[in-house]
Tab-separated table of C-alpha atoms in Angstrom:
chain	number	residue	atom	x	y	z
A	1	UNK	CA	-22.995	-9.255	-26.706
A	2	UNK	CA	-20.603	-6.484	-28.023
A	3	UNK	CA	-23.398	-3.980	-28.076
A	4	UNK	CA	-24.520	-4.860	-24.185
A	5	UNK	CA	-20.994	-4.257	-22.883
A	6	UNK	CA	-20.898	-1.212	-24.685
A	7	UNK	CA	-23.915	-0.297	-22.734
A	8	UNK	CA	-22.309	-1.452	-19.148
A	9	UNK	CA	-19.381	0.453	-19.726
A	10	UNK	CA	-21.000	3.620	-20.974
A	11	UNK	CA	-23.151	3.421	-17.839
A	12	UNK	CA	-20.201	2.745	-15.856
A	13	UNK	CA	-18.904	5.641	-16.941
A	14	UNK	CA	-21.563	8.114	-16.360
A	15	UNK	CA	-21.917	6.834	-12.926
A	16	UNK	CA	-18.082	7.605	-12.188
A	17	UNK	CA	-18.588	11.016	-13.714
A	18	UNK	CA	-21.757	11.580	-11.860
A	19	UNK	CA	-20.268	10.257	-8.683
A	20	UNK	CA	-17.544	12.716	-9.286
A	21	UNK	CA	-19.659	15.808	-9.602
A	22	UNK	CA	-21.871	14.738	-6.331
A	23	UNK	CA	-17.900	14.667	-4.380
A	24	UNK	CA	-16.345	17.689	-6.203
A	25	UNK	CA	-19.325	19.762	-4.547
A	26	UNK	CA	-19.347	17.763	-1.171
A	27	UNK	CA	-15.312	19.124	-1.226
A	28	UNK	CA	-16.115	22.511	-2.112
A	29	UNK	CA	-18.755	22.722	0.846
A	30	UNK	CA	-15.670	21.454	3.046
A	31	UNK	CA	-13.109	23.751	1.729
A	32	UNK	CA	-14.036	26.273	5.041
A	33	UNK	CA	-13.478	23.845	7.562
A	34	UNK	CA	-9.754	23.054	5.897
A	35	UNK	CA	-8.348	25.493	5.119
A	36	UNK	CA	-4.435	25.643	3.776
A	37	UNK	CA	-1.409	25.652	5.157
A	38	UNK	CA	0.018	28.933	5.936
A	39	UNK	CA	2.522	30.356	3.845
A	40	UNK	CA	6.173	28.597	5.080
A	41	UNK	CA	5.035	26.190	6.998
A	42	UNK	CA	5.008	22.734	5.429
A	43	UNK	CA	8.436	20.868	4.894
A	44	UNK	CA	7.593	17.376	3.785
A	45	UNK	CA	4.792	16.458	1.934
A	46	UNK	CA	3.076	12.709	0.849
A	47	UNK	CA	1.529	13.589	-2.771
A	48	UNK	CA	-1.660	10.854	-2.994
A	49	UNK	CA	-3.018	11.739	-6.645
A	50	UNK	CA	-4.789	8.221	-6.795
A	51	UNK	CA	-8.558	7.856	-5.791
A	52	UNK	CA	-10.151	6.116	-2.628
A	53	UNK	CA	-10.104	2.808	-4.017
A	54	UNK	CA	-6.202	3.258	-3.315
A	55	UNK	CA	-6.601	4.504	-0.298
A	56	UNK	CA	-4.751	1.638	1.621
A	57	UNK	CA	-1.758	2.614	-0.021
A	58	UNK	CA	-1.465	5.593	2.518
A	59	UNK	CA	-3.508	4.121	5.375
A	60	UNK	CA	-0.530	2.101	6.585
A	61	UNK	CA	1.618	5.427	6.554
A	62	UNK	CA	-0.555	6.908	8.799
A	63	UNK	CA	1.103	6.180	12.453
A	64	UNK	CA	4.521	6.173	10.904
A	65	UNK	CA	3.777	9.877	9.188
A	66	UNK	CA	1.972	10.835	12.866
A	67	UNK	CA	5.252	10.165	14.141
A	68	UNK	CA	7.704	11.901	11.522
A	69	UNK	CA	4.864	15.005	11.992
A	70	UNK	CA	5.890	15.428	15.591
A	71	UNK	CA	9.529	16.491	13.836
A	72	UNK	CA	8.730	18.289	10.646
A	73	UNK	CA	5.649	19.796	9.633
A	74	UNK	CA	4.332	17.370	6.948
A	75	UNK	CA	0.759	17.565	5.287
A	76	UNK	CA	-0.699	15.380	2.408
A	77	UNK	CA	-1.565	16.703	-1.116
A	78	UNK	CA	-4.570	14.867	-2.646
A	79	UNK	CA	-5.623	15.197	-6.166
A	80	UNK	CA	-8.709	13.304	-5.860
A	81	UNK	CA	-11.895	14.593	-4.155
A	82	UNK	CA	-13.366	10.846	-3.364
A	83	UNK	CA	-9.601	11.155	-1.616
A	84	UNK	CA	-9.202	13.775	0.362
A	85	UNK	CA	-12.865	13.490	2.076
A	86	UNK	CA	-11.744	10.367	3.224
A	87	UNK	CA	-7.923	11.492	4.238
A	88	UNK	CA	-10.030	14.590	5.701
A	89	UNK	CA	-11.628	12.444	8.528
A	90	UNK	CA	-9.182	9.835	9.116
A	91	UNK	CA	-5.666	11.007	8.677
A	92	UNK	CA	-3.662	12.157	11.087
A	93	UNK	CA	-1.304	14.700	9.275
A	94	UNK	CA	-3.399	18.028	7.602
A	95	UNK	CA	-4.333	17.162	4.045
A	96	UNK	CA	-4.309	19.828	1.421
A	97	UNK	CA	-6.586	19.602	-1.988
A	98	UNK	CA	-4.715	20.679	-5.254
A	99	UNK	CA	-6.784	19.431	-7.995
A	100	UNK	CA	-5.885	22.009	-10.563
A	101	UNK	CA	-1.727	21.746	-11.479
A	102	UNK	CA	-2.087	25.806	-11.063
A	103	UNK	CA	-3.166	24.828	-7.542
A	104	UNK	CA	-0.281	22.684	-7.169
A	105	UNK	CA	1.738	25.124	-8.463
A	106	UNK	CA	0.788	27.980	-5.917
A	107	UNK	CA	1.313	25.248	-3.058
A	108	UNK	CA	5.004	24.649	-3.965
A	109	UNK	CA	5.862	28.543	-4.545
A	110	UNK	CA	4.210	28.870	-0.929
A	111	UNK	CA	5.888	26.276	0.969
A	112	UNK	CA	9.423	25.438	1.723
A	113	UNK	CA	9.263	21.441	0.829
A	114	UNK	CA	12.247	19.302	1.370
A	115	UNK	CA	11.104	15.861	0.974
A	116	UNK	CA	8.046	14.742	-1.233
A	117	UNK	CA	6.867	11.240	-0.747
A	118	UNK	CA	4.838	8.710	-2.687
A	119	UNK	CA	3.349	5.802	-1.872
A	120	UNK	CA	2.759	4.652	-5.811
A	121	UNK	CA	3.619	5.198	-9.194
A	122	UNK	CA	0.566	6.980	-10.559
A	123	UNK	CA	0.807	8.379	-13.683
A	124	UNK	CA	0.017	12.182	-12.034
A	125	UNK	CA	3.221	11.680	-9.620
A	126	UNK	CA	4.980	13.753	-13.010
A	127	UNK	CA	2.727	16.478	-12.259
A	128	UNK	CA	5.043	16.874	-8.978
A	129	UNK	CA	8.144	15.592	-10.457
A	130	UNK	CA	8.132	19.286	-12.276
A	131	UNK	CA	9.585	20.846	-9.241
A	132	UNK	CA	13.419	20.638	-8.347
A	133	UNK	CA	14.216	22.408	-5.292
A	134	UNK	CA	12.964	19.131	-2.919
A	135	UNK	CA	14.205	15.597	-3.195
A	136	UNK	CA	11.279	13.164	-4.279
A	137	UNK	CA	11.245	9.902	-2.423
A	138	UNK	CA	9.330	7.272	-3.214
A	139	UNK	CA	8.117	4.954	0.037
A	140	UNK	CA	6.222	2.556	-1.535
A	141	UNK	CA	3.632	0.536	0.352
A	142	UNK	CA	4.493	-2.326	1.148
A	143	UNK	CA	7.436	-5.015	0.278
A	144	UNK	CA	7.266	-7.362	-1.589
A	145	UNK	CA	8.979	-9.890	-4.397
A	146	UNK	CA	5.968	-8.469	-6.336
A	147	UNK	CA	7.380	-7.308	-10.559
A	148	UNK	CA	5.960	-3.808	-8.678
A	149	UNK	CA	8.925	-3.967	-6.637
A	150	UNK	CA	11.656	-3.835	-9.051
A	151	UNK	CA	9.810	-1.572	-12.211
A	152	UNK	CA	12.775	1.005	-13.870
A	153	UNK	CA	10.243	3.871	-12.481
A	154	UNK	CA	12.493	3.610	-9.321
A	155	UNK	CA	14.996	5.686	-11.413
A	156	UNK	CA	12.531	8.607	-11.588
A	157	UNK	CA	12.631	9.647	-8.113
A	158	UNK	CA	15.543	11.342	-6.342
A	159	UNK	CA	15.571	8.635	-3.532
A	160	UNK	CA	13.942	5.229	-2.545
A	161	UNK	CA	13.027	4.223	0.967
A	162	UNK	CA	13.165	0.199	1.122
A	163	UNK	CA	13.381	-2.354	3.545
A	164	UNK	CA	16.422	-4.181	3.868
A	165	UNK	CA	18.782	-5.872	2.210
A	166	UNK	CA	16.433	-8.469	-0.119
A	167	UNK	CA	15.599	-5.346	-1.481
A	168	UNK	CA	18.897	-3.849	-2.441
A	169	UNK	CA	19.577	-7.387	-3.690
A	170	UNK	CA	16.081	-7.405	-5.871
A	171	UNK	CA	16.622	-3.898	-6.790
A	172	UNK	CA	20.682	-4.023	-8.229
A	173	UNK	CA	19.297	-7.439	-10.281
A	174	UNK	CA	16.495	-6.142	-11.845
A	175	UNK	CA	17.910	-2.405	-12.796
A	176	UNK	CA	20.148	-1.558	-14.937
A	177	UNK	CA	22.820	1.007	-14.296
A	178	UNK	CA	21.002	2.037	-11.043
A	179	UNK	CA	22.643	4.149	-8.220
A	180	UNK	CA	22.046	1.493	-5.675
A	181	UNK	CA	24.747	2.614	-2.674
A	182	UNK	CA	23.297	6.371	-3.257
A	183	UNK	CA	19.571	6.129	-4.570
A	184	UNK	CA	18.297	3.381	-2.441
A	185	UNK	CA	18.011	4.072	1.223
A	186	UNK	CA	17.135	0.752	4.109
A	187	UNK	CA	15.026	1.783	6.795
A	188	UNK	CA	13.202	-1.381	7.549
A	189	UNK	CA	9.501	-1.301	8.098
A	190	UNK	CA	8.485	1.494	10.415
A	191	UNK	CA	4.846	0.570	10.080
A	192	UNK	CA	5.572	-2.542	12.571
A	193	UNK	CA	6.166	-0.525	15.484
A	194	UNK	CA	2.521	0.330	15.124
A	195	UNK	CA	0.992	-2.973	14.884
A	196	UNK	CA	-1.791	-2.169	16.778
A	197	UNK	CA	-5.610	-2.313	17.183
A	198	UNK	CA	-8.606	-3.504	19.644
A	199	UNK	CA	-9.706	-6.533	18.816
A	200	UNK	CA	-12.931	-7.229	17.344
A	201	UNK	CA	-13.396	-10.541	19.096
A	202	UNK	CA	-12.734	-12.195	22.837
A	203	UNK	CA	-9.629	-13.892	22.930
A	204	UNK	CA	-9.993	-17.443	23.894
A	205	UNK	CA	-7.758	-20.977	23.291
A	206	UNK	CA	-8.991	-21.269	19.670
A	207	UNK	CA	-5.812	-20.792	17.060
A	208	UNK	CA	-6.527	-17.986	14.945
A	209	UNK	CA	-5.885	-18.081	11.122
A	210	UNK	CA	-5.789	-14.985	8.721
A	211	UNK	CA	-6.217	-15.245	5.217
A	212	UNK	CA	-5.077	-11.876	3.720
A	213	UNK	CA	-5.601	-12.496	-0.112
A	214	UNK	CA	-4.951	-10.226	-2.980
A	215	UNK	CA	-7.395	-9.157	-5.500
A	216	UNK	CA	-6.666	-11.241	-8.859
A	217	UNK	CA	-4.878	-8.381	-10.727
A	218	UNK	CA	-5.068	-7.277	-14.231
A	219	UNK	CA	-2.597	-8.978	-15.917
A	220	UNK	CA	-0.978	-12.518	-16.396
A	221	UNK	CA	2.089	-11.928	-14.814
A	222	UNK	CA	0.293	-10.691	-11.753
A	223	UNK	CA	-2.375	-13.126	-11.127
A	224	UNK	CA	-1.418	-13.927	-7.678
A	225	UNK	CA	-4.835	-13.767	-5.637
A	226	UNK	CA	-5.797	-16.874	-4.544
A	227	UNK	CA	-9.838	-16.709	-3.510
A	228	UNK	CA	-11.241	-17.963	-6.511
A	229	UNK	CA	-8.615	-21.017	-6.567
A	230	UNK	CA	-7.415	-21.629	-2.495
A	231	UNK	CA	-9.947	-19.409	-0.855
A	232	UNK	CA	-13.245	-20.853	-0.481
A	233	UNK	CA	-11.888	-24.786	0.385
A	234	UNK	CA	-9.597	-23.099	2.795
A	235	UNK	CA	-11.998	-20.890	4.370
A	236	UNK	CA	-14.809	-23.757	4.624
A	237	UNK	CA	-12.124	-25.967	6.343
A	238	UNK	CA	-11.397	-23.275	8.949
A	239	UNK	CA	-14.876	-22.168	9.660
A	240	UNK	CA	-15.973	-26.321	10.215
A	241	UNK	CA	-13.061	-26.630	13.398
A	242	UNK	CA	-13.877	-26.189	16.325
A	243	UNK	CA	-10.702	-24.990	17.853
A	244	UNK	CA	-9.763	-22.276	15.233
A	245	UNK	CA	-11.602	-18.460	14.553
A	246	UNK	CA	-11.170	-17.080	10.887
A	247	UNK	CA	-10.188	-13.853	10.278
A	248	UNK	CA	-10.680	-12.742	6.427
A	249	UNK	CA	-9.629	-9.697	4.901
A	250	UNK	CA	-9.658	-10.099	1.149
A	251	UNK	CA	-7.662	-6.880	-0.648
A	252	UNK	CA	-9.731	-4.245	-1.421
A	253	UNK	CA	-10.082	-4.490	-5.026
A	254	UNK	CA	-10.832	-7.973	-5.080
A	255	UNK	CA	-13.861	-8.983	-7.957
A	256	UNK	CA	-13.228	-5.610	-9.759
A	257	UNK	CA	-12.066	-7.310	-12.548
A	258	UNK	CA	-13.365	-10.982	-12.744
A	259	UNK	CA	-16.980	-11.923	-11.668
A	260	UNK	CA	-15.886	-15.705	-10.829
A	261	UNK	CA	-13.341	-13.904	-8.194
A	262	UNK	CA	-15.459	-11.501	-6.898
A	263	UNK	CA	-18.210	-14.268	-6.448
A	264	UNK	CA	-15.511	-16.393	-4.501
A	265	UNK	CA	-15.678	-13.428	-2.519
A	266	UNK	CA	-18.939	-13.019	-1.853
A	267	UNK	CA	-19.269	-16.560	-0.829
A	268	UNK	CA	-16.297	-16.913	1.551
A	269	UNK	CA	-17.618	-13.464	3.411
A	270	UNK	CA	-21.239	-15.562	3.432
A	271	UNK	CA	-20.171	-18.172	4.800
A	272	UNK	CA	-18.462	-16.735	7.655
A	273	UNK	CA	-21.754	-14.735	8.486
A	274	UNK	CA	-23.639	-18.101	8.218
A	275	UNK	CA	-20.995	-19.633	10.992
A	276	UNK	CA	-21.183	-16.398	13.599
A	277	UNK	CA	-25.437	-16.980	13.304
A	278	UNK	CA	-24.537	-20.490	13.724
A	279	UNK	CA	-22.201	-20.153	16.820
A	280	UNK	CA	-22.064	-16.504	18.025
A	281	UNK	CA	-19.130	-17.676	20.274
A	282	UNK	CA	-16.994	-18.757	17.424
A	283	UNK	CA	-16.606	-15.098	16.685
A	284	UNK	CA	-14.879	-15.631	12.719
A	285	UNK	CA	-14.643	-12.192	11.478
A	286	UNK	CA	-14.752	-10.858	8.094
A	287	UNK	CA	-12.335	-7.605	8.433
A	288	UNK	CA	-12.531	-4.985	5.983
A	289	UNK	CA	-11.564	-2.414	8.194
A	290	UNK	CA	-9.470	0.904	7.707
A	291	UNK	CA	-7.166	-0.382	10.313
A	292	UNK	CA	-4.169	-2.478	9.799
A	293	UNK	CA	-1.701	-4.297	12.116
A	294	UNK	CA	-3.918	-5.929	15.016
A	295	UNK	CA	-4.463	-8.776	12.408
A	296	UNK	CA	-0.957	-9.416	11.358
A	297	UNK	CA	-0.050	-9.574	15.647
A	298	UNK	CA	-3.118	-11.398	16.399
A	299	UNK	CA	-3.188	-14.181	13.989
A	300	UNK	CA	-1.359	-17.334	15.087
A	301	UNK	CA	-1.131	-18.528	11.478
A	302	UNK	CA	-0.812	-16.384	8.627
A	303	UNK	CA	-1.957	-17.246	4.839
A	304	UNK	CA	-1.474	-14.650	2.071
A	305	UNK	CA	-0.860	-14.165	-1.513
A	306	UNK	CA	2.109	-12.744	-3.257
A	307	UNK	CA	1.983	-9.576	-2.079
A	308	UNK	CA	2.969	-6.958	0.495
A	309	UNK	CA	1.429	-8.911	3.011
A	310	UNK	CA	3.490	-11.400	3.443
A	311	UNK	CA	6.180	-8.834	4.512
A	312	UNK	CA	4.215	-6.877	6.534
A	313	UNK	CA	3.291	-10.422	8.302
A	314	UNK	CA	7.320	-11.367	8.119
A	315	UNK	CA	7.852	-8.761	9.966
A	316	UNK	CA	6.393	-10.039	12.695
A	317	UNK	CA	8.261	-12.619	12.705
A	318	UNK	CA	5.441	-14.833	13.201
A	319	UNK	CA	4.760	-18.171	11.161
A	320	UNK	CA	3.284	-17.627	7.422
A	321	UNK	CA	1.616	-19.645	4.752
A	322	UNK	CA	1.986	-18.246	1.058
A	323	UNK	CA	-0.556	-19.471	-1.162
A	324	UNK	CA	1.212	-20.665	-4.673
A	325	UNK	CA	-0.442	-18.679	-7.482
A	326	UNK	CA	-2.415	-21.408	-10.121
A	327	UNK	CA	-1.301	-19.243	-13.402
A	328	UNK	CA	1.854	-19.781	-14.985
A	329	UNK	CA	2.115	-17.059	-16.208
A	330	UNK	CA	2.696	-15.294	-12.960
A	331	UNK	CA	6.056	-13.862	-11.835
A	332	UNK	CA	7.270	-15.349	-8.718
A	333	UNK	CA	10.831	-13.946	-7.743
A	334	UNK	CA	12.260	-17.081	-5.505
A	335	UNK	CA	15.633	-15.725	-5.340
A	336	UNK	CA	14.407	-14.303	-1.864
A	337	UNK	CA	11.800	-15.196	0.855
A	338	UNK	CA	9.439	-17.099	-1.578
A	339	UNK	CA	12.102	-19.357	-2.251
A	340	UNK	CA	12.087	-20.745	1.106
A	341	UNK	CA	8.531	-20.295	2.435
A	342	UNK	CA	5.647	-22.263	3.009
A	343	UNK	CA	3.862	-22.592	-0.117
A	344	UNK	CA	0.098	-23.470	-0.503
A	345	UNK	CA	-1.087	-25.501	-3.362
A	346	UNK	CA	-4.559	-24.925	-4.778
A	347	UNK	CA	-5.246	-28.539	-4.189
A	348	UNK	CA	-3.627	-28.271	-0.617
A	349	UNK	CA	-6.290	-25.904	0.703
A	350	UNK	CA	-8.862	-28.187	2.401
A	351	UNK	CA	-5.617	-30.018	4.158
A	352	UNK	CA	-4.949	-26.226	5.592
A	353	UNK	CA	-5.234	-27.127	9.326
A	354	UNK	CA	-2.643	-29.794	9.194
A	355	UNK	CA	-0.683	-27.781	7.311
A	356	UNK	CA	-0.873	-24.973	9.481
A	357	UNK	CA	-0.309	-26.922	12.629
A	358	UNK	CA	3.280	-27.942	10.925
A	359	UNK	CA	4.421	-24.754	9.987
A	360	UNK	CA	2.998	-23.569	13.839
A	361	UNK	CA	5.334	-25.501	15.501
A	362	UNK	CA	7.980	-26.948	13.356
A	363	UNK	CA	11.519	-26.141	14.495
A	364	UNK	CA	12.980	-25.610	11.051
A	365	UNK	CA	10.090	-23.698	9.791
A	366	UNK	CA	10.564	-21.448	12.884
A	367	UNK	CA	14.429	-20.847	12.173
A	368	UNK	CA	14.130	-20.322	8.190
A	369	UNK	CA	11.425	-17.780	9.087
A	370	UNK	CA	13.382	-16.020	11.229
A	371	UNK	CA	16.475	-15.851	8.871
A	372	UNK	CA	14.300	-14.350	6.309
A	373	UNK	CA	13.094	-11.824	8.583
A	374	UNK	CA	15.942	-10.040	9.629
A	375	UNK	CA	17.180	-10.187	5.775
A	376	UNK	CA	14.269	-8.369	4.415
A	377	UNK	CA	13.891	-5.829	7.684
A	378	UNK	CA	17.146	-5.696	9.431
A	379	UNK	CA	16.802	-5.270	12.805
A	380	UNK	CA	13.244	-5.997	13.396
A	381	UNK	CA	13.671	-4.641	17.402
A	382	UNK	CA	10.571	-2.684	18.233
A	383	UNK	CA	11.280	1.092	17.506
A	384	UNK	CA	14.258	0.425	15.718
A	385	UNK	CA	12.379	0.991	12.144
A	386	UNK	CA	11.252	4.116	13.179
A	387	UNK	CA	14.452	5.493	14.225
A	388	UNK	CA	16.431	4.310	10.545
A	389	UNK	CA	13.268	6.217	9.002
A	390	UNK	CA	13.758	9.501	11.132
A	391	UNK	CA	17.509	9.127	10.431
A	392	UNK	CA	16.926	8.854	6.474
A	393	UNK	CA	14.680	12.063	6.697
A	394	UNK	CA	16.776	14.092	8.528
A	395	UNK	CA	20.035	12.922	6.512
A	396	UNK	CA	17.868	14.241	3.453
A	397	UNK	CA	16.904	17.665	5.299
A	398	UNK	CA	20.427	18.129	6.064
A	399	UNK	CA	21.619	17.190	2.278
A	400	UNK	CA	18.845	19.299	1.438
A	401	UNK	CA	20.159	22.171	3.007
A	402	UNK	CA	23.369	21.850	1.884
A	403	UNK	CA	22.369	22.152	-2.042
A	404	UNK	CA	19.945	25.472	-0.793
A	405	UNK	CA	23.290	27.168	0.016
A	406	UNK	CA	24.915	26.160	-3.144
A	407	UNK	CA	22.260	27.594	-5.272
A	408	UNK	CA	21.642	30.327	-2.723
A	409	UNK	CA	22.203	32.628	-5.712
A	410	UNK	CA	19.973	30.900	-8.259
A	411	UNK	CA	17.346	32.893	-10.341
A	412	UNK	CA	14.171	31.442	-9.307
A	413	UNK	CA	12.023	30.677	-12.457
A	414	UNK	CA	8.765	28.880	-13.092
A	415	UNK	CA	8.452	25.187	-13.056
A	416	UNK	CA	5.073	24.929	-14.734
A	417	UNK	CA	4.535	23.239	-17.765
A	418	UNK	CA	2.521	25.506	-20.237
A	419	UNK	CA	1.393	22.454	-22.267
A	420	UNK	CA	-0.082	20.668	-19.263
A	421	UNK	CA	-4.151	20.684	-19.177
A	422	UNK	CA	-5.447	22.243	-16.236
A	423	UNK	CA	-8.679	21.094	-16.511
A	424	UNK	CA	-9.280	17.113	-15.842
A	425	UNK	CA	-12.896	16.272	-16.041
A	426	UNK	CA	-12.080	12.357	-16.734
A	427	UNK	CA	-14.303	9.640	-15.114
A	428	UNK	CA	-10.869	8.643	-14.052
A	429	UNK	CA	-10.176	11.994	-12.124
A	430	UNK	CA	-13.088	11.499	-9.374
């Protein structure tokens, strides 16, 4: 047995190194058709050094960053050729590929950058910490009561972006000796003014459900998908009414760690293929989609895991089902939100219709929901987001400025770290 999973992962790993080759040469037959920035032209910046797979980690900056761009020049740095093919077609801010730190390092000598954002704490984000002269501000991507949302790595960046005040709250708990009133900034979620997309099905008097599961994560204390243990009862019971439409949009990692998950998977995304051949007028959809936001408006129940969903879906202000992870060992912060929501038991997920129906139209689920709403977003007014995250970018360009004229005077020297490998031909770098 030890001998064949040696063999898996060793093929594994060619395959990733292979794969990487086959993009690395796809990117340098692009390289024409983007070129760089010119010289002085770029003031904020979103550094992505993950690969695709974490793609949806900058997807829902998109509109928010489309918006910001028609302000300040901003472009994205990727690290990762599987990442910046796909941020070449669909983003809509210029991306920039700096594989090579000396590539990186010519990039920052050529452009005036302010702001740096990132949207997760990758390991090769220290790679760009190097530089001083900009303020690096992490945006995260998402909010959640997640352990993610409260790791000491908030203390590396110059700034935070959050959401409101459950996260000032979560944030001066959890850190010690943190610079909350300074470091931490509130801007609400900006990404809900952009809730947006065509539908994929006819609207009609069925109620809609979305289950928006995480994938099963790779650790105890985050075990909080639900589709091995809630999702395929829950999903059978919505797909057998005939007055609700499923949509399903598992997270995309889900099964990349345990086969029974990813086979929970398989079947729930089956099963709702089985039900459109069925009934083509059901309409059920299985969503997997680069787009995010028409779900989250659409839906007139929400179920999710633990996760940044069920903020992006608060947001809305719109009723929400949380399923309750089946490990122990999983942290679940109920100080906030998840202290008062509508949990899901594993062995409450074929009663999900009756439950959903309650939390529907229940008065006191309505009011509690609301309550926790504005707490974690503020003012949750349609534009308002945008305009706190506009505010916090120029307050930072001004401060910015500020510091450029007292070190007006300073001897420029280089920020590059002679001890840093230049050359990353890891399966891990594709």
């Amino acid at each position: 047995m030890a001998l064949l999973n040696d063999f898996k992962t060793a093929r594994k790993v060619v395959r990733t190194m292979l794969r990487s080759r086959r993009n690395r040469r796809r990117v340098a037959g692009l390289m024409d058709e983007h070129p760089l920035p010119a010289p002085g032209s770029v003031s904020i910046a979103v550094y992505f050094a993950d690969t695709k797979v974490n793609l949806y980690q900058i997807r829902q900056w998109y509109a928010p960053l489309a918006e910001l761009s028609k302000r300040f020049p901003v472009s994205i740095i990727a690290r990762s050729p599987s990442s910046v093919l796909a941020l070449w077609e669909e983003a809509p801010v210029p991306t920039v590929y700096l594989r090579r730190v000396s590539e990186l390092e010519q990039f920052v000598s050529e452009q005036p950058l302010k702001i740096v954002f990132y949207v997760n704490q990758n390991a090769k984000n220290f790679q760009m910490f190097r530089y001083g002269r900009m303020w690096h501000v992490f945006i995260n991507h998402g909010e959640s009561d997640k352990m993610y949302m409260t790791t000491n790595q908030f203390k590396a960046y110059d700034f935070s972006f959050v959401a409101g005040d459950a996260a000032l709250d979560r944030l001066s708990y959890k850190l010690w000796d943190f610079d909350l009133k300074r470091k931490a900034i509130p801007i609400g979620r900006p990404q809900a003014d952009h809730f947006a997309g065509e539908l994929p099905y006819t609207p009609d008097d069925r109620t809609v459900v979305l289950y928006a599961p995480t994938w099963e994560g790779d650790r105890d204390a985050a075990a909080y998908g639900s589709i091995e243990s809630h999702g395929v009862a829950l999903a059978k019971a919505v797909l057998a009414s005939d007055t609700h439409r499923l949509i399903y949009r598992p997270h995309p990692r889900s099964g990349v760690v345990n086969e029974d998950y990813k086979r929970a998977n398989i079947d729930i995304i089956a099963a709702i293929a089985e039900a459109n051949e069925s009934d083509p007028s059901v309409q059920h959809v299985y969503d997997d989609g680069k787009e995010m936001g028409w779900q989250l408006v659409a839906a007139d129940v929400a179920i999710t895991d633990v996760s940044a969903m069920v903020y992006d879906r608060l947001a809305t202000g719109k009723p929400l089902i949380v399923t309750r992870p089946v490990s122990e060992h999983a942290e679940i912060d109920e100080g906030g939100y998840l202290g008062s929501c509508e949990w899901l038991r594993a062995d409450q997920a074929g009663d999900i219709l009756a439950i959903a129906q309650r939390v529907q139209f229940d008065a006191e689920a309505k009011e509690r929901l609301g309550y926790w709403a504005e707490r974690h977003f503020g003012d949750t007014t349609p534009g308002s987001a945008t305009a706190r995250f506009h505010a916090a970018v120029e307050s930072l360009v001004a401060l910015w400025h500020r510091h450029a004229q007292i070190h007006i005077g300073d001897r420029h020297v280089s920020e590059v770290d002679p001890f840093e490998d230049d050359e990353d031909e890891s399966p891990s770098a594709e």
